[in-house]
Amino acid sequence: SVLAIALLQRNLSHIYSALILAMSACVVVKNTFICVVEDEGLLSPKASRGRACTTDVATLDRQVLLSLVEEDTEVSKYGSLPDRVGATQQFARLAVGLNAGGRAAAAALDEIRRSVRALAFDATGSDLVVRAFEVARTSEARALAEGLRGSVGEAARSSSACRVLEQIVRSLSVGDAAFIAEEMLSQSPHSLALNVHGSSVLCRVIEYSSAYAHTSALIDAVLSADVDVLCCHKSGHEVAMSILSNGSAGQRDRVLSVLRGDAQRFARHRFAFKVFEQALAFGSEVERMCLALEFLARPSSVVALACHNFGVNIVRELLQVPSMSKQVQALLAKSSSRVSKDKFGSKLMRELALDQKQPKQVLDLTRGLGLAERAAYGDDITSFAVGGA
């Protein structure tokens, strides 16, 4: 009820401010722009009128929304200025204790353990918790991690707490950090993979414990949804790359089969091309050849990729496939005039030293003639030129 009253008071203050603005200024539309013109007295004929302050509608809405979000964020973080100052002082005191070592560090760790969840979800407090894991002994680190048990789903989506989860994965053994994978498995894994913060936690879990049963089940749950979307997502593509590097053969093949299904599209996509690069760079020889054949089956596609800002990176990786490198170079050399005219292709051709222009061959009609015959031929050409003149 107290929170509802506080929100009501804040909304009323915004309405009051809007009414004051409406009474003190008039809003007119000029050439699709909103102009706020303040009230002004009668001006003398010699007085100059100030320019109206103009802004477009989108910018005005964005500024209002940002101001409201910033205000709500500050209110939720700190009730008042003294609270903010007190929290800062507490963080500084605990940081000093952690760095001092000995009993001071033990006391600071114990205090952090008692409020680890609240600290983990705070921007500054999460740095303190990460530092606590770095200096803590194994038993102390386990006790700290217990404070986030049951909150993994929420923490994985938090910009602050996600870093604490990553640190737990790095600091503890696979068994001690297993609860993270177990809880993520029940928190819609595919949506976590598409979350900017959840994807980073998933990558760390896959990197450190891909062979663990719950982690393997977590990867399978992520791949059970649309892998196409995963590869093309700004956050999800990093999870796909981590699976290619650390997943089982079957899990890697599920990603590779999607890439082979539409190689040209993925090779040109701003995020998916990184997944393709990963597959060509770290896949087995058979996997790399299968991907390369998707392009070499149509030679023109290699040239087209070389002239694309993302595709050119795939061509560079194709050149690193031993069994395919010579074929790719031959295709580029054959179309060097076209590729060299492109911004991205010309750079690739310079890297391969294929951009030098070959001198044109001159037709030599005297080839195969002896010295006397050449001299006679030269005289004939000279007399013909003189006679023609």
Short mmCIF file of N, CA, C and O in Angstrom, two decimals, residues 3-77:
data_model
loop_
_atom_site.label_atom_id
_atom_site.label_comp_id
_atom_site.label_asym_id
_atom_site.label_seq_id
_atom_site.Cartn_x
_atom_site.Cartn_y
_atom_site.Cartn_z
N LEU A 3 3.85 1.48 -1.28
CA LEU A 3 4.41 1.62 -2.62
C LEU A 3 3.39 2.20 -3.59
O LEU A 3 3.70 3.05 -4.42
N ALA A 4 2.13 1.76 -3.46
CA ALA A 4 1.08 2.27 -4.35
C ALA A 4 0.86 3.76 -4.13
O ALA A 4 0.69 4.53 -5.09
N ILE A 5 0.90 4.19 -2.87
CA ILE A 5 0.72 5.62 -2.58
C ILE A 5 1.88 6.42 -3.16
O ILE A 5 1.69 7.50 -3.73
N ALA A 6 3.10 5.85 -3.04
CA ALA A 6 4.28 6.56 -3.56
C ALA A 6 4.20 6.70 -5.08
O ALA A 6 4.50 7.76 -5.64
N LEU A 7 3.77 5.62 -5.76
CA LEU A 7 3.63 5.69 -7.22
C LEU A 7 2.54 6.67 -7.62
O LEU A 7 2.69 7.40 -8.62
N LEU A 8 1.44 6.71 -6.85
CA LEU A 8 0.36 7.65 -7.15
C LEU A 8 0.84 9.08 -7.00
O LEU A 8 0.54 9.95 -7.83
N GLN A 9 1.60 9.35 -5.93
CA GLN A 9 2.13 10.70 -5.73
C GLN A 9 3.06 11.10 -6.86
O GLN A 9 3.04 12.24 -7.34
N ARG A 10 3.89 10.15 -7.31
CA ARG A 10 4.82 10.48 -8.41
C ARG A 10 4.06 10.80 -9.69
O ARG A 10 4.37 11.75 -10.41
N ASN A 11 3.02 9.97 -10.00
CA ASN A 11 2.23 10.22 -11.21
C ASN A 11 1.50 11.56 -11.14
O ASN A 11 1.40 12.28 -12.14
N LEU A 12 1.00 11.89 -9.95
CA LEU A 12 0.32 13.18 -9.80
C LEU A 12 1.29 14.34 -10.00
O LEU A 12 0.93 15.37 -10.58
N SER A 13 2.54 14.15 -9.55
CA SER A 13 3.53 15.21 -9.74
C SER A 13 3.82 15.42 -11.22
O SER A 13 4.02 16.54 -11.68
N HIS A 14 3.85 14.31 -12.00
CA HIS A 14 4.07 14.43 -13.45
C HIS A 14 2.91 15.16 -14.11
O HIS A 14 3.10 16.00 -15.01
N ILE A 15 1.68 14.83 -13.68
CA ILE A 15 0.51 15.49 -14.26
C ILE A 15 0.52 16.97 -13.93
O ILE A 15 0.22 17.82 -14.77
N TYR A 16 0.88 17.29 -12.68
CA TYR A 16 0.95 18.69 -12.27
C TYR A 16 1.99 19.45 -13.10
O TYR A 16 1.74 20.57 -13.55
N SER A 17 3.15 18.81 -13.34
CA SER A 17 4.19 19.45 -14.15
C SER A 17 3.71 19.68 -15.57
O SER A 17 3.98 20.73 -16.18
N ALA A 18 2.96 18.72 -16.10
CA ALA A 18 2.44 18.88 -17.46
C ALA A 18 1.44 20.03 -17.54
O ALA A 18 1.41 20.79 -18.52
N LEU A 19 0.60 20.18 -16.50
CA LEU A 19 -0.37 21.27 -16.48
C LEU A 19 0.34 22.61 -16.40
O LEU A 19 -0.06 23.59 -17.07
N ILE A 20 1.40 22.67 -15.59
CA ILE A 20 2.16 23.92 -15.50
C ILE A 20 2.77 24.28 -16.83
O ILE A 20 2.76 25.43 -17.28
N LEU A 21 3.31 23.25 -17.53
CA LEU A 21 3.88 23.49 -18.86
C LEU A 21 2.83 23.98 -19.83
O LEU A 21 3.05 24.88 -20.62
N ALA A 22 1.63 23.38 -19.75
CA ALA A 22 0.56 23.78 -20.67
C ALA A 22 0.12 25.22 -20.43
O ALA A 22 -0.22 25.95 -21.36
N MET A 23 0.13 25.64 -19.17
CA MET A 23 -0.30 27.00 -18.85
C MET A 23 0.78 28.02 -19.17
O MET A 23 0.51 29.18 -19.43
N SER A 24 2.04 27.61 -19.15
CA SER A 24 3.13 28.56 -19.36
C SER A 24 3.65 28.56 -20.78
O SER A 24 4.51 29.34 -21.14
N ALA A 25 3.19 27.64 -21.60
CA ALA A 25 3.70 27.59 -22.97
C ALA A 25 2.60 27.08 -23.87
O ALA A 25 1.64 26.45 -23.43
N CYS A 26 2.74 27.36 -25.14
CA CYS A 26 1.81 26.84 -26.12
C CYS A 26 2.56 25.92 -27.07
O CYS A 26 3.73 26.12 -27.35
N VAL A 27 1.86 24.90 -27.55
CA VAL A 27 2.48 23.92 -28.44
C VAL A 27 1.84 24.07 -29.81
O VAL A 27 0.62 24.00 -29.95
N VAL A 28 2.67 24.29 -30.82
CA VAL A 28 2.19 24.43 -32.19
C VAL A 28 2.96 23.47 -33.07
O VAL A 28 4.03 23.01 -32.72
N VAL A 29 2.38 23.15 -34.22
CA VAL A 29 3.02 22.24 -35.17
C VAL A 29 3.52 23.05 -36.35
O VAL A 29 2.77 23.81 -36.96
N LYS A 30 4.82 22.91 -36.66
CA LYS A 30 5.42 23.61 -37.78
C LYS A 30 6.20 22.61 -38.61
O LYS A 30 7.20 22.06 -38.15
N ASN A 31 5.72 22.37 -39.81
CA ASN A 31 6.44 21.49 -40.73
C ASN A 31 6.77 20.14 -40.09
O ASN A 31 7.91 19.67 -40.09
N THR A 32 5.76 19.51 -39.50
CA THR A 32 5.85 18.18 -38.85
C THR A 32 6.70 18.19 -37.60
O THR A 32 7.07 17.14 -37.10
N PHE A 33 7.07 19.35 -37.06
CA PHE A 33 7.80 19.43 -35.81
C PHE A 33 6.92 20.04 -34.74
O PHE A 33 6.07 20.89 -35.02
N ILE A 34 7.11 19.61 -33.49
CA ILE A 34 6.40 20.21 -32.37
C ILE A 34 7.25 21.34 -31.82
O ILE A 34 8.42 21.15 -31.52
N CYS A 35 6.69 22.52 -31.71
CA CYS A 35 7.41 23.69 -31.22
C CYS A 35 6.79 24.12 -29.90
O CYS A 35 5.59 24.35 -29.82
N VAL A 36 7.61 24.22 -28.88
CA VAL A 36 7.16 24.70 -27.57
C VAL A 36 7.58 26.15 -27.45
O VAL A 36 8.77 26.46 -27.42
N VAL A 37 6.60 27.05 -27.39
CA VAL A 37 6.88 28.48 -27.35
C VAL A 37 6.41 29.02 -26.01
O VAL A 37 5.22 28.91 -25.68
N GLU A 38 7.31 29.54 -25.21
CA GLU A 38 6.95 30.06 -23.90
C GLU A 38 6.16 31.35 -24.02
O GLU A 38 6.28 32.08 -25.02
N ASP A 39 5.35 31.62 -22.97
CA ASP A 39 4.60 32.87 -22.95
C ASP A 39 5.57 34.04 -22.91
O ASP A 39 6.63 33.99 -22.29
N GLU A 40 5.21 35.09 -23.60
CA GLU A 40 6.04 36.28 -23.59
C GLU A 40 5.16 37.51 -23.66
O GLU A 40 4.04 37.48 -24.18
N GLY A 41 5.61 38.58 -23.10
CA GLY A 41 4.83 39.80 -23.12
C GLY A 41 4.82 40.43 -24.50
O GLY A 41 5.45 39.94 -25.44
N LEU A 42 4.09 41.52 -24.60
CA LEU A 42 4.06 42.23 -25.88
C LEU A 42 5.42 42.80 -26.18
O LEU A 42 6.05 43.45 -25.35
N LEU A 43 5.89 42.54 -27.37
CA LEU A 43 7.21 43.00 -27.76
C LEU A 43 7.10 44.30 -28.53
O LEU A 43 6.14 44.52 -29.27
N SER A 44 8.05 45.16 -28.34
CA SER A 44 8.09 46.40 -29.10
C SER A 44 8.47 46.08 -30.54
O SER A 44 9.05 45.04 -30.81
N PRO A 45 8.13 46.96 -31.47
CA PRO A 45 8.44 46.69 -32.87
C PRO A 45 9.93 46.45 -33.09
O PRO A 45 10.30 45.73 -34.01
N LYS A 46 10.81 47.07 -32.25
CA LYS A 46 12.25 46.93 -32.45
C LYS A 46 12.81 45.67 -31.78
O LYS A 46 13.93 45.27 -32.07
N ALA A 47 12.04 45.11 -30.88
CA ALA A 47 12.54 43.94 -30.17
C ALA A 47 12.52 42.72 -31.10
O ALA A 47 11.63 42.58 -31.93
N SER A 48 13.49 41.86 -30.92
CA SER A 48 13.58 40.67 -31.77
C SER A 48 13.00 39.48 -31.02
O SER A 48 13.17 39.34 -29.82
N ARG A 49 12.30 38.66 -31.75
CA ARG A 49 11.68 37.47 -31.18
C ARG A 49 12.71 36.33 -31.16
O ARG A 49 13.40 36.08 -32.15
N GLY A 50 12.81 35.62 -30.03
CA GLY A 50 13.71 34.47 -29.95
C GLY A 50 13.19 33.30 -30.75
O GLY A 50 11.99 33.15 -30.97
N ARG A 51 14.11 32.48 -31.20
CA ARG A 51 13.73 31.31 -31.98
C ARG A 51 13.01 30.29 -31.10
O ARG A 51 13.35 30.11 -29.95
N ALA A 52 12.01 29.65 -31.68
CA ALA A 52 11.29 28.62 -30.93
C ALA A 52 12.17 27.39 -30.78
O ALA A 52 12.99 27.08 -31.63
N CYS A 53 12.00 26.68 -29.66
CA CYS A 53 12.75 25.45 -29.41
C CYS A 53 11.98 24.29 -30.04
O CYS A 53 10.84 24.02 -29.66
N THR A 54 12.54 23.64 -31.04
CA THR A 54 11.82 22.59 -31.77
C THR A 54 12.42 21.23 -31.49
O THR A 54 13.60 21.08 -31.22
N THR A 55 11.58 20.25 -31.57
CA THR A 55 12.01 18.85 -31.45
C THR A 55 11.02 17.98 -32.17
O THR A 55 9.84 18.33 -32.28
N ASP A 56 11.50 16.86 -32.72
CA ASP A 56 10.57 15.97 -33.41
C ASP A 56 9.83 15.12 -32.39
O ASP A 56 10.26 14.96 -31.25
N VAL A 57 8.71 14.56 -32.80
CA VAL A 57 7.84 13.82 -31.89
C VAL A 57 8.54 12.62 -31.28
O VAL A 57 8.44 12.35 -30.09
N ALA A 58 9.30 11.88 -32.09
CA ALA A 58 9.97 10.68 -31.58
C ALA A 58 10.97 11.03 -30.49
O ALA A 58 11.06 10.36 -29.46
N THR A 59 11.74 12.10 -30.72
CA THR A 59 12.73 12.50 -29.73
C THR A 59 12.06 12.95 -28.45
O THR A 59 12.51 12.63 -27.34
N LEU A 60 10.95 13.68 -28.56
CA LEU A 60 10.23 14.17 -27.38
C LEU A 60 9.72 13.00 -26.55
O LEU A 60 9.89 12.95 -25.34
N ASP A 61 9.12 12.01 -27.22
CA ASP A 61 8.62 10.83 -26.50
C ASP A 61 9.76 10.06 -25.86
O ASP A 61 9.66 9.59 -24.72
N ARG A 62 10.87 9.92 -26.58
CA ARG A 62 12.01 9.17 -26.05
C ARG A 62 12.61 9.85 -24.83
O ARG A 62 12.97 9.19 -23.85
N GLN A 63 12.70 11.17 -24.87
CA GLN A 63 13.25 11.90 -23.73
C GLN A 63 12.37 11.75 -22.49
O GLN A 63 12.86 11.56 -21.37
N VAL A 64 11.05 11.81 -22.70
CA VAL A 64 10.13 11.66 -21.57
C VAL A 64 10.24 10.27 -20.97
O VAL A 64 10.32 10.09 -19.75
N LEU A 65 10.27 9.24 -21.85
CA LEU A 65 10.35 7.87 -21.36
C LEU A 65 11.66 7.61 -20.63
O LEU A 65 11.68 6.97 -19.58
N LEU A 66 12.77 8.11 -21.18
CA LEU A 66 14.06 7.91 -20.53
C LEU A 66 14.11 8.57 -19.17
O LEU A 66 14.65 8.02 -18.21
N SER A 67 13.52 9.76 -19.06
CA SER A 67 13.54 10.45 -17.77
C SER A 67 12.73 9.68 -16.74
O SER A 67 13.10 9.58 -15.57
N LEU A 68 11.58 9.09 -17.18
CA LEU A 68 10.77 8.32 -16.25
C LEU A 68 11.48 7.03 -15.82
O LEU A 68 11.45 6.65 -14.66
N VAL A 69 12.13 6.37 -16.80
CA VAL A 69 12.86 5.14 -16.46
C VAL A 69 13.99 5.42 -15.52
O VAL A 69 14.22 4.69 -14.55
N GLU A 70 14.75 6.49 -15.78
CA GLU A 70 15.87 6.82 -14.91
C GLU A 70 15.39 7.15 -13.50
O GLU A 70 15.99 6.75 -12.50
N GLU A 71 14.27 7.86 -13.42
CA GLU A 71 13.73 8.21 -12.11
C GLU A 71 13.29 6.96 -11.35
O GLU A 71 13.58 6.79 -10.18
N ASP A 72 12.59 6.04 -12.06
CA ASP A 72 12.14 4.82 -11.41
C ASP A 72 13.31 3.97 -10.96
O ASP A 72 13.29 3.34 -9.90
N THR A 73 14.38 3.93 -11.80
CA THR A 73 15.56 3.14 -11.44
C THR A 73 16.22 3.68 -10.19
O THR A 73 16.60 2.92 -9.29
N GLU A 74 16.36 4.97 -10.11
CA GLU A 74 17.00 5.56 -8.93
C GLU A 74 16.16 5.34 -7.68
O GLU A 74 16.66 5.06 -6.60
N VAL A 75 14.82 5.44 -7.84
CA VAL A 75 13.95 5.24 -6.68
C VAL A 75 14.04 3.81 -6.19
O VAL A 75 14.06 3.53 -4.99
N SER A 76 14.11 2.86 -7.16
CA SER A 76 14.16 1.46 -6.75
C SER A 76 15.50 1.10 -6.12
O SER A 76 15.57 0.24 -5.26
N LYS A 77 16.57 1.75 -6.57
CA LYS A 77 17.89 1.45 -6.01
C LYS A 77 18.07 2.08 -4.65
O LYS A 77 18.51 1.45 -3.70
#
